[in-house]
PDB file of C-alpha atoms in Angstrom:
ATOM      1  CA  MET N  10      -8.989  -8.807  32.534  1.00  0.00           C
ATOM      2  CA  ASN N  11      -9.291  -6.908  29.262  1.00  0.00           C
ATOM      3  CA  TYR N  12      -7.202  -7.134  26.115  1.00  0.00           C
ATOM      4  CA  GLU N  13      -7.263  -4.217  23.690  1.00  0.00           C
ATOM      5  CA  THR N  14      -6.104  -4.075  20.088  1.00  0.00           C
ATOM      6  CA  ASN N  15      -6.540  -1.770  17.124  1.00  0.00           C
ATOM      7  CA  ASP N  16      -5.662  -4.519  14.641  1.00  0.00           C
ATOM      8  CA  LEU N  17      -8.807  -5.478  12.737  1.00  0.00           C
ATOM      9  CA  ALA N  18      -7.364  -8.778  11.499  1.00  0.00           C
ATOM     10  CA  LEU N  19      -6.243  -9.819  14.988  1.00  0.00           C
ATOM     11  CA  ALA N  20      -9.664  -8.895  16.366  1.00  0.00           C
ATOM     12  CA  ALA N  21     -11.339 -11.077  13.731  1.00  0.00           C
ATOM     13  CA  TYR N  22      -8.952 -13.944  14.563  1.00  0.00           C
ATOM     14  CA  LEU N  23      -9.727 -13.639  18.263  1.00  0.00           C
ATOM     15  CA  LEU N  24     -13.443 -13.843  17.476  1.00  0.00           C
ATOM     16  CA  ILE N  25     -12.835 -16.967  15.379  1.00  0.00           C
ATOM     17  CA  ARG N  26     -10.896 -18.467  18.295  1.00  0.00           C
ATOM     18  CA  GLY N  27     -13.908 -17.895  20.553  1.00  0.00           C
ATOM     19  CA  PHE N  28     -12.890 -14.868  22.610  1.00  0.00           C
ATOM     20  CA  ALA N  29     -15.736 -12.563  23.639  1.00  0.00           C
ATOM     21  CA  LEU N  30     -15.738  -9.039  22.244  1.00  0.00           C
ATOM     22  CA  LYS N  31     -16.504  -6.668  25.093  1.00  0.00           C
ATOM     23  CA  ASP N  32     -16.494  -3.378  23.166  1.00  0.00           C
ATOM     24  CA  ALA N  33     -15.615  -1.950  19.764  1.00  0.00           C
ATOM     25  CA  PHE N  34     -15.452   1.679  18.725  1.00  0.00           C
ATOM     26  CA  VAL N  35     -13.589   4.249  16.665  1.00  0.00           C
ATOM     27  CA  SER N  36     -11.484   6.578  18.779  1.00  0.00           C
ATOM     28  CA  LYS N  37     -11.538  10.368  18.397  1.00  0.00           C
ATOM     29  CA  SER N  38      -8.345  10.063  16.346  1.00  0.00           C
ATOM     30  CA  GLY N  39     -10.086   7.637  13.961  1.00  0.00           C
ATOM     31  CA  ILE N  40      -8.412   4.442  15.196  1.00  0.00           C
ATOM     32  CA  TYR N  41     -10.377   1.228  15.606  1.00  0.00           C
ATOM     33  CA  VAL N  42     -10.389  -0.111  19.159  1.00  0.00           C
ATOM     34  CA  PHE N  43     -11.466  -3.653  20.057  1.00  0.00           C
ATOM     35  CA  ARG N  44     -11.696  -4.814  23.673  1.00  0.00           C
ATOM     36  CA  PHE N  45     -11.925  -8.471  24.575  1.00  0.00           C
ATOM     37  CA  ASN N  46     -12.525 -10.342  27.805  1.00  0.00           C
ATOM     38  CA  ASP N  47      -9.375 -12.319  28.591  1.00  0.00           C
ATOM     39  CA  VAL N  48     -10.135 -13.921  31.937  1.00  0.00           C
ATOM     40  CA  ASN N  49      -7.376 -16.530  31.579  1.00  0.00           C
ATOM     41  CA  GLY N  50      -4.700 -14.251  30.100  1.00  0.00           C
ATOM     42  CA  LYS N  51      -4.455 -16.385  26.954  1.00  0.00           C
ATOM     43  CA  ILE N  52      -4.879 -13.709  24.286  1.00  0.00           C
ATOM     44  CA  PRO N  53      -1.201 -12.659  24.108  1.00  0.00           C
ATOM     45  CA  GLN N  54      -0.262 -16.251  23.194  1.00  0.00           C
ATOM     46  CA  VAL N  55      -3.103 -16.486  20.677  1.00  0.00           C
ATOM     47  CA  ALA N  56      -1.928 -13.183  19.167  1.00  0.00           C
ATOM     48  CA  ILE N  57       1.465 -14.809  18.560  1.00  0.00           C
ATOM     49  CA  GLU N  58      -0.282 -17.783  16.959  1.00  0.00           C
ATOM     50  CA  PHE N  59      -2.099 -15.308  14.692  1.00  0.00           C
ATOM     51  CA  ILE N  60       1.191 -13.795  13.526  1.00  0.00           C
ATOM     52  CA  ASN N  61       2.341 -17.233  12.399  1.00  0.00           C
ATOM     53  CA  SER N  62      -0.975 -18.236  10.834  1.00  0.00           C
ATOM     54  CA  ASP N  63      -2.337 -18.311   7.311  1.00  0.00           C
ATOM     55  CA  CYS N  64      -4.848 -15.698   8.474  1.00  0.00           C
ATOM     56  CA  ALA N  65      -2.035 -13.194   9.009  1.00  0.00           C
ATOM     57  CA  ARG N  66      -0.522 -13.998   5.610  1.00  0.00           C
ATOM     58  CA  PHE N  67      -3.961 -13.554   4.024  1.00  0.00           C
ATOM     59  CA  ASP N  68      -4.370 -10.164   5.730  1.00  0.00           C
ATOM     60  CA  ALA N  69      -0.918  -9.070   4.528  1.00  0.00           C
ATOM     61  CA  GLN N  70      -1.808  -9.950   0.928  1.00  0.00           C
ATOM     62  CA  ILE N  71      -5.087  -8.006   1.169  1.00  0.00           C
ATOM     63  CA  LYS N  72      -3.045  -4.964   2.272  1.00  0.00           C
ATOM     64  CA  ASN N  73      -0.597  -5.503  -0.609  1.00  0.00           C
ATOM     65  CA  LEU N  74      -3.436  -5.632  -3.130  1.00  0.00           C
ATOM     66  CA  LYS N  75      -4.897  -2.409  -1.752  1.00  0.00           C
ATOM     67  CA  LYS N  76      -1.486  -0.719  -2.112  1.00  0.00           C
ATOM     68  CA  ILE N  77      -1.238  -1.877  -5.713  1.00  0.00           C
ATOM     69  CA  LEU N  78      -4.667  -0.451  -6.510  1.00  0.00           C
ATOM     70  CA  ARG N  79      -3.897   2.866  -4.786  1.00  0.00           C
ATOM     71  CA  ASN N  80      -0.694   3.247  -6.804  1.00  0.00           C
ATOM     72  CA  LYS N  81      -2.362   2.676 -10.157  1.00  0.00           C
ATOM     73  CA  PRO N  82      -2.478   5.769 -12.371  1.00  0.00           C
TER      74      PRO N  82
END
């Protein structure tokens, strides 16, 4: 069974948690696509764990810092 996401931070978290990356590419529309093997169907639960993790908060702050820099005159 495959699990697909376009969320770079979630993909990195899944790698840290030991899930095998099956494929990664940039779609024709420019979106990142990451495909993982999910033989036990556990990735959806791990994705929820990611949302509640420090990793997700870290990713959100990186995005905030980028916004601040883009809005500087």
